[in-house]
């Protein structure tokens, strides 16, 4: 946990430093191209994670790789900043907290982890392909995004209830379910903001 907190502190420092640099000197040349390449790379990585997640004999390896992948997602924020983009609330909160979710619910208290992880990695295959330029997958993203979160929340509730009946500790499930519920609220906020943007654009036409 100390290592994770140190990595988060380092990442936030890099985030603020890069944001300041871009505000003074503009986007970094080649950053958009690098973002596209990274998106396709991570789409393929996510496909590999999905396949190994669905393989029960590789449970421990799958859990470790899935957790480690959440640190790599820091690259997303740095790429967006380097390209001159802004980090919205959902994006920032998700990328700063998701490795703590996987630490608690995948590495150390893994009951029921596979269902959410499989849906999450499948969503990432589509999402990063979209970021890489595969615009045809866009209509599916709101649905895959919502389903992964709702199933994850339901799984934590179900597993938590079972643990309570057995007298086992349930804080990891409250913690995991709480984080996923936070993501879902921010996800709904994003959808509403986009709806308003489309409405404003129609008014301007």
PDB file of C-alpha atoms in Angstrom:
ATOM      1  CA  UNK A   1       0.000   0.000   0.000  1.00  0.00           C
ATOM      2  CA  UNK A   2       2.880   2.394   0.774  1.00  0.00           C
ATOM      3  CA  UNK A   3       4.290   1.761  -2.707  1.00  0.00           C
ATOM      4  CA  UNK A   4       0.904   2.475  -4.279  1.00  0.00           C
ATOM      5  CA  UNK A   5       0.546   5.743  -2.381  1.00  0.00           C
ATOM      6  CA  UNK A   6       4.058   6.748  -3.447  1.00  0.00           C
ATOM      7  CA  UNK A   7       3.243   5.968  -7.079  1.00  0.00           C
ATOM      8  CA  UNK A   8       0.049   8.003  -6.854  1.00  0.00           C
ATOM      9  CA  UNK A   9       1.976  10.952  -5.416  1.00  0.00           C
ATOM     10  CA  UNK A  10       4.567  10.684  -8.197  1.00  0.00           C
ATOM     11  CA  UNK A  11       1.845  10.482 -10.825  1.00  0.00           C
ATOM     12  CA  UNK A  12       0.017  13.546  -9.485  1.00  0.00           C
ATOM     13  CA  UNK A  13       3.315  15.445  -9.527  1.00  0.00           C
ATOM     14  CA  UNK A  14       3.886  14.437 -13.173  1.00  0.00           C
ATOM     15  CA  UNK A  15       0.284  15.357 -13.980  1.00  0.00           C
ATOM     16  CA  UNK A  16       0.588  18.868 -12.562  1.00  0.00           C
ATOM     17  CA  UNK A  17       4.043  19.417 -14.065  1.00  0.00           C
ATOM     18  CA  UNK A  18       2.952  18.331 -17.548  1.00  0.00           C
ATOM     19  CA  UNK A  19      -0.230  20.390 -17.339  1.00  0.00           C
ATOM     20  CA  UNK A  20       1.823  23.459 -16.440  1.00  0.00           C
ATOM     21  CA  UNK A  21       4.296  22.805 -19.259  1.00  0.00           C
ATOM     22  CA  UNK A  22       1.537  22.482 -21.875  1.00  0.00           C
ATOM     23  CA  UNK A  23      -0.246  25.606 -20.615  1.00  0.00           C
ATOM     24  CA  UNK A  24       2.967  27.591 -21.157  1.00  0.00           C
ATOM     25  CA  UNK A  25       4.346  26.022 -24.340  1.00  0.00           C
ATOM     26  CA  UNK A  26       1.405  24.303 -25.981  1.00  0.00           C
ATOM     27  CA  UNK A  27       0.813  20.635 -26.853  1.00  0.00           C
ATOM     28  CA  UNK A  28       3.857  18.407 -27.229  1.00  0.00           C
ATOM     29  CA  UNK A  29       4.568  17.537 -30.889  1.00  0.00           C
ATOM     30  CA  UNK A  30       3.731  13.934 -31.722  1.00  0.00           C
ATOM     31  CA  UNK A  31       1.619  13.422 -28.602  1.00  0.00           C
ATOM     32  CA  UNK A  32      -1.591  12.759 -30.553  1.00  0.00           C
ATOM     33  CA  UNK A  33       0.119  10.145 -32.709  1.00  0.00           C
ATOM     34  CA  UNK A  34       1.574   8.500 -29.616  1.00  0.00           C
ATOM     35  CA  UNK A  35      -1.888   8.476 -28.023  1.00  0.00           C
ATOM     36  CA  UNK A  36      -3.347   6.685 -31.042  1.00  0.00           C
ATOM     37  CA  UNK A  37      -0.572   4.078 -31.029  1.00  0.00           C
ATOM     38  CA  UNK A  38      -0.934   3.581 -27.274  1.00  0.00           C
ATOM     39  CA  UNK A  39      -4.709   3.162 -27.631  1.00  0.00           C
ATOM     40  CA  UNK A  40      -4.357   0.311 -30.110  1.00  0.00           C
ATOM     41  CA  UNK A  41      -1.619  -1.250 -27.991  1.00  0.00           C
ATOM     42  CA  UNK A  42      -3.788  -1.173 -24.877  1.00  0.00           C
ATOM     43  CA  UNK A  43      -6.800  -2.505 -26.788  1.00  0.00           C
ATOM     44  CA  UNK A  44      -4.701  -5.575 -27.631  1.00  0.00           C
ATOM     45  CA  UNK A  45      -3.410  -5.800 -24.047  1.00  0.00           C
ATOM     46  CA  UNK A  46      -7.010  -5.668 -22.805  1.00  0.00           C
ATOM     47  CA  UNK A  47      -7.961  -8.478 -25.178  1.00  0.00           C
ATOM     48  CA  UNK A  48      -5.133 -10.570 -23.739  1.00  0.00           C
ATOM     49  CA  UNK A  49      -6.260  -9.735 -20.200  1.00  0.00           C
ATOM     50  CA  UNK A  50      -9.814 -10.742 -21.088  1.00  0.00           C
ATOM     51  CA  UNK A  51      -8.666 -14.130 -22.355  1.00  0.00           C
ATOM     52  CA  UNK A  52      -6.507 -14.877 -19.308  1.00  0.00           C
ATOM     53  CA  UNK A  53      -9.233 -13.620 -16.955  1.00  0.00           C
ATOM     54  CA  UNK A  54     -11.587 -16.202 -18.447  1.00  0.00           C
ATOM     55  CA  UNK A  55      -9.022 -18.960 -17.771  1.00  0.00           C
ATOM     56  CA  UNK A  56      -9.559 -20.309 -14.200  1.00  0.00           C
ATOM     57  CA  UNK A  57      -6.232 -22.237 -14.097  1.00  0.00           C
ATOM     58  CA  UNK A  58      -4.395 -18.900 -14.347  1.00  0.00           C
ATOM     59  CA  UNK A  59      -6.313 -17.192 -11.541  1.00  0.00           C
ATOM     60  CA  UNK A  60      -3.387 -15.749  -9.554  1.00  0.00           C
ATOM     61  CA  UNK A  61      -1.486 -14.619 -12.661  1.00  0.00           C
ATOM     62  CA  UNK A  62      -4.649 -13.061 -14.079  1.00  0.00           C
ATOM     63  CA  UNK A  63      -5.330 -11.151 -10.869  1.00  0.00           C
ATOM     64  CA  UNK A  64      -1.772  -9.814 -10.708  1.00  0.00           C
ATOM     65  CA  UNK A  65      -1.751  -8.745 -14.361  1.00  0.00           C
ATOM     66  CA  UNK A  66      -5.174  -7.136 -14.078  1.00  0.00           C
ATOM     67  CA  UNK A  67      -4.066  -5.133 -11.042  1.00  0.00           C
ATOM     68  CA  UNK A  68      -0.800  -4.109 -12.725  1.00  0.00           C
ATOM     69  CA  UNK A  69      -2.686  -2.925 -15.814  1.00  0.00           C
ATOM     70  CA  UNK A  70      -4.393  -0.230 -13.766  1.00  0.00           C
ATOM     71  CA  UNK A  71      -1.061   1.473 -13.146  1.00  0.00           C
ATOM     72  CA  UNK A  72      -0.375   1.518 -16.880  1.00  0.00           C
ATOM     73  CA  UNK A  73      -3.608   3.473 -17.347  1.00  0.00           C
ATOM     74  CA  UNK A  74      -1.816   6.463 -15.811  1.00  0.00           C
ATOM     75  CA  UNK A  75      -0.367   6.831 -19.318  1.00  0.00           C
ATOM     76  CA  UNK A  76      -3.837   7.820 -20.577  1.00  0.00           C
ATOM     77  CA  UNK A  77      -3.927  10.995 -18.533  1.00  0.00           C
ATOM     78  CA  UNK A  78      -0.367  11.954 -19.434  1.00  0.00           C
ATOM     79  CA  UNK A  79      -1.107  11.431 -23.146  1.00  0.00           C
ATOM     80  CA  UNK A  80      -4.254  13.547 -23.008  1.00  0.00           C
ATOM     81  CA  UNK A  81      -2.429  16.342 -21.204  1.00  0.00           C
ATOM     82  CA  UNK A  82       0.524  16.193 -23.605  1.00  0.00           C
ATOM     83  CA  UNK A  83      -1.930  16.526 -26.508  1.00  0.00           C
ATOM     84  CA  UNK A  84      -3.402  19.681 -24.991  1.00  0.00           C
ATOM     85  CA  UNK A  85      -6.580  18.063 -23.676  1.00  0.00           C
ATOM     86  CA  UNK A  86      -8.310  18.504 -20.333  1.00  0.00           C
ATOM     87  CA  UNK A  87      -9.013  15.819 -17.744  1.00  0.00           C
ATOM     88  CA  UNK A  88     -12.668  15.665 -16.740  1.00  0.00           C
ATOM     89  CA  UNK A  89     -13.880  14.639 -13.279  1.00  0.00           C
ATOM     90  CA  UNK A  90     -14.808  11.050 -14.138  1.00  0.00           C
ATOM     91  CA  UNK A  91     -11.557  10.417 -16.001  1.00  0.00           C
ATOM     92  CA  UNK A  92      -9.418  11.816 -13.197  1.00  0.00           C
ATOM     93  CA  UNK A  93     -11.212  10.105 -10.310  1.00  0.00           C
ATOM     94  CA  UNK A  94     -11.250   6.760 -12.111  1.00  0.00           C
ATOM     95  CA  UNK A  95      -7.565   6.737 -12.987  1.00  0.00           C
ATOM     96  CA  UNK A  96      -6.495   7.841  -9.503  1.00  0.00           C
ATOM     97  CA  UNK A  97      -8.534   5.245  -7.622  1.00  0.00           C
ATOM     98  CA  UNK A  98      -8.953   2.145  -9.760  1.00  0.00           C
ATOM     99  CA  UNK A  99      -5.718   0.487  -8.594  1.00  0.00           C
ATOM    100  CA  UNK A 100      -6.912   0.770  -4.977  1.00  0.00           C
ATOM    101  CA  UNK A 101     -10.110  -0.985  -6.026  1.00  0.00           C
ATOM    102  CA  UNK A 102      -8.179  -3.840  -7.639  1.00  0.00           C
ATOM    103  CA  UNK A 103      -5.771  -4.005  -4.685  1.00  0.00           C
ATOM    104  CA  UNK A 104      -8.659  -4.625  -2.290  1.00  0.00           C
ATOM    105  CA  UNK A 105     -11.031  -6.633  -4.490  1.00  0.00           C
ATOM    106  CA  UNK A 106      -8.751  -8.509  -6.852  1.00  0.00           C
ATOM    107  CA  UNK A 107      -5.376  -9.086  -5.208  1.00  0.00           C
ATOM    108  CA  UNK A 108      -6.431  -9.725  -1.616  1.00  0.00           C
ATOM    109  CA  UNK A 109     -10.196 -10.353  -1.437  1.00  0.00           C
ATOM    110  CA  UNK A 110     -10.917 -11.862  -4.815  1.00  0.00           C
ATOM    111  CA  UNK A 111     -14.234 -13.669  -4.399  1.00  0.00           C
ATOM    112  CA  UNK A 112     -16.382 -12.764  -7.400  1.00  0.00           C
ATOM    113  CA  UNK A 113     -13.627 -10.718  -9.059  1.00  0.00           C
ATOM    114  CA  UNK A 114     -13.701 -12.516 -12.406  1.00  0.00           C
ATOM    115  CA  UNK A 115     -17.156 -11.327 -13.523  1.00  0.00           C
ATOM    116  CA  UNK A 116     -16.434  -7.616 -13.226  1.00  0.00           C
ATOM    117  CA  UNK A 117     -12.875  -7.946 -14.549  1.00  0.00           C
ATOM    118  CA  UNK A 118     -14.042  -9.782 -17.672  1.00  0.00           C
ATOM    119  CA  UNK A 119     -16.682  -7.144 -18.416  1.00  0.00           C
ATOM    120  CA  UNK A 120     -14.223  -4.347 -17.643  1.00  0.00           C
ATOM    121  CA  UNK A 121     -11.514  -5.684 -19.950  1.00  0.00           C
ATOM    122  CA  UNK A 122     -14.066  -6.319 -22.716  1.00  0.00           C
ATOM    123  CA  UNK A 123     -15.213  -2.701 -22.350  1.00  0.00           C
ATOM    124  CA  UNK A 124     -11.591  -1.569 -22.548  1.00  0.00           C
ATOM    125  CA  UNK A 125     -11.033  -3.511 -25.777  1.00  0.00           C
ATOM    126  CA  UNK A 126     -13.830  -1.501 -27.404  1.00  0.00           C
ATOM    127  CA  UNK A 127     -13.045   1.802 -25.707  1.00  0.00           C
ATOM    128  CA  UNK A 128      -9.367   1.863 -26.607  1.00  0.00           C
ATOM    129  CA  UNK A 129     -10.131   0.717 -30.143  1.00  0.00           C
ATOM    130  CA  UNK A 130     -12.437   3.745 -30.347  1.00  0.00           C
ATOM    131  CA  UNK A 131      -9.688   6.010 -29.016  1.00  0.00           C
ATOM    132  CA  UNK A 132      -7.451   4.538 -31.703  1.00  0.00           C
ATOM    133  CA  UNK A 133      -9.897   5.494 -34.450  1.00  0.00           C
ATOM    134  CA  UNK A 134     -12.465   2.676 -34.631  1.00  0.00           C
ATOM    135  CA  UNK A 135     -15.450   5.029 -34.476  1.00  0.00           C
ATOM    136  CA  UNK A 136     -17.916   2.265 -35.381  1.00  0.00           C
ATOM    137  CA  UNK A 137     -17.757   0.875 -31.824  1.00  0.00           C
ATOM    138  CA  UNK A 138     -18.928   4.134 -30.244  1.00  0.00           C
ATOM    139  CA  UNK A 139     -22.663   3.253 -29.953  1.00  0.00           C
ATOM    140  CA  UNK A 140     -21.786   0.227 -27.816  1.00  0.00           C
ATOM    141  CA  UNK A 141     -19.632   2.088 -25.291  1.00  0.00           C
ATOM    142  CA  UNK A 142     -22.379   3.624 -23.095  1.00  0.00           C
ATOM    143  CA  UNK A 143     -23.954   0.178 -22.773  1.00  0.00           C
ATOM    144  CA  UNK A 144     -20.763  -1.740 -22.021  1.00  0.00           C
ATOM    145  CA  UNK A 145     -19.701   1.011 -19.618  1.00  0.00           C
ATOM    146  CA  UNK A 146     -22.982   0.870 -17.704  1.00  0.00           C
ATOM    147  CA  UNK A 147     -23.239  -2.921 -17.642  1.00  0.00           C
ATOM    148  CA  UNK A 148     -19.734  -3.468 -16.228  1.00  0.00           C
ATOM    149  CA  UNK A 149     -20.384  -1.044 -13.366  1.00  0.00           C
ATOM    150  CA  UNK A 150     -23.872  -2.296 -12.505  1.00  0.00           C
ATOM    151  CA  UNK A 151     -22.760  -5.929 -12.576  1.00  0.00           C
ATOM    152  CA  UNK A 152     -19.727  -5.044 -10.453  1.00  0.00           C
ATOM    153  CA  UNK A 153     -21.892  -3.299  -7.851  1.00  0.00           C
ATOM    154  CA  UNK A 154     -24.388  -6.185  -7.805  1.00  0.00           C
ATOM    155  CA  UNK A 155     -21.545  -8.689  -7.409  1.00  0.00           C
ATOM    156  CA  UNK A 156     -20.127  -6.831  -4.414  1.00  0.00           C
ATOM    157  CA  UNK A 157     -23.575  -6.700  -2.803  1.00  0.00           C
ATOM    158  CA  UNK A 158     -24.117 -10.418  -3.411  1.00  0.00           C
ATOM    159  CA  UNK A 159     -20.676 -11.478  -2.200  1.00  0.00           C
ATOM    160  CA  UNK A 160     -20.899  -9.090   0.759  1.00  0.00           C
ATOM    161  CA  UNK A 161     -24.220 -10.576   1.871  1.00  0.00           C
ATOM    162  CA  UNK A 162     -22.756 -14.064   1.733  1.00  0.00           C
ATOM    163  CA  UNK A 163     -19.758 -12.997   3.794  1.00  0.00           C
ATOM    164  CA  UNK A 164     -21.985 -11.349   6.402  1.00  0.00           C
ATOM    165  CA  UNK A 165     -23.921 -14.594   6.825  1.00  0.00           C
ATOM    166  CA  UNK A 166     -20.654 -16.473   7.293  1.00  0.00           C
ATOM    167  CA  UNK A 167     -19.304 -13.880   9.720  1.00  0.00           C
ATOM    168  CA  UNK A 168     -16.438 -12.861   7.422  1.00  0.00           C
ATOM    169  CA  UNK A 169     -15.074  -9.348   6.906  1.00  0.00           C
ATOM    170  CA  UNK A 170     -17.065  -7.393   4.344  1.00  0.00           C
ATOM    171  CA  UNK A 171     -15.201  -4.078   4.195  1.00  0.00           C
ATOM    172  CA  UNK A 172     -13.548  -4.940   0.843  1.00  0.00           C
ATOM    173  CA  UNK A 173     -16.977  -5.358  -0.721  1.00  0.00           C
ATOM    174  CA  UNK A 174     -18.318  -2.123   0.763  1.00  0.00           C
ATOM    175  CA  UNK A 175     -15.153  -0.409  -0.428  1.00  0.00           C
ATOM    176  CA  UNK A 176     -15.292  -1.919  -3.914  1.00  0.00           C
ATOM    177  CA  UNK A 177     -19.015  -1.402  -4.309  1.00  0.00           C
ATOM    178  CA  UNK A 178     -18.687   2.184  -3.091  1.00  0.00           C
ATOM    179  CA  UNK A 179     -15.985   3.004  -5.636  1.00  0.00           C
ATOM    180  CA  UNK A 180     -17.967   1.395  -8.458  1.00  0.00           C
ATOM    181  CA  UNK A 181     -21.096   3.284  -7.387  1.00  0.00           C
ATOM    182  CA  UNK A 182     -19.075   6.516  -7.481  1.00  0.00           C
ATOM    183  CA  UNK A 183     -17.912   5.681 -11.004  1.00  0.00           C
ATOM    184  CA  UNK A 184     -21.513   5.017 -12.024  1.00  0.00           C
ATOM    185  CA  UNK A 185     -22.716   8.380 -10.701  1.00  0.00           C
ATOM    186  CA  UNK A 186     -19.893  10.115 -12.594  1.00  0.00           C
ATOM    187  CA  UNK A 187     -20.740   8.030 -15.670  1.00  0.00           C
ATOM    188  CA  UNK A 188     -24.351   9.254 -15.537  1.00  0.00           C
ATOM    189  CA  UNK A 189     -23.057  12.800 -15.102  1.00  0.00           C
ATOM    190  CA  UNK A 190     -20.977  12.416 -18.269  1.00  0.00           C
ATOM    191  CA  UNK A 191     -24.005  11.192 -20.214  1.00  0.00           C
ATOM    192  CA  UNK A 192     -26.066  14.158 -19.024  1.00  0.00           C
ATOM    193  CA  UNK A 193     -23.340  16.657 -19.941  1.00  0.00           C
ATOM    194  CA  UNK A 194     -23.075  15.170 -23.432  1.00  0.00           C
ATOM    195  CA  UNK A 195     -26.853  15.291 -23.819  1.00  0.00           C
ATOM    196  CA  UNK A 196     -26.820  18.986 -22.938  1.00  0.00           C
ATOM    197  CA  UNK A 197     -23.969  19.651 -25.367  1.00  0.00           C
ATOM    198  CA  UNK A 198     -25.891  17.997 -28.203  1.00  0.00           C
ATOM    199  CA  UNK A 199     -28.972  20.001 -27.285  1.00  0.00           C
ATOM    200  CA  UNK A 200     -27.013  23.268 -27.370  1.00  0.00           C
ATOM    201  CA  UNK A 201     -25.500  22.405 -30.744  1.00  0.00           C
ATOM    202  CA  UNK A 202     -28.949  21.746 -32.198  1.00  0.00           C
ATOM    203  CA  UNK A 203     -30.072  25.170 -30.979  1.00  0.00           C
ATOM    204  CA  UNK A 204     -27.152  26.827 -32.754  1.00  0.00           C
ATOM    205  CA  UNK A 205     -28.007  25.266 -36.104  1.00  0.00           C
TER     206      UNK A 205
END
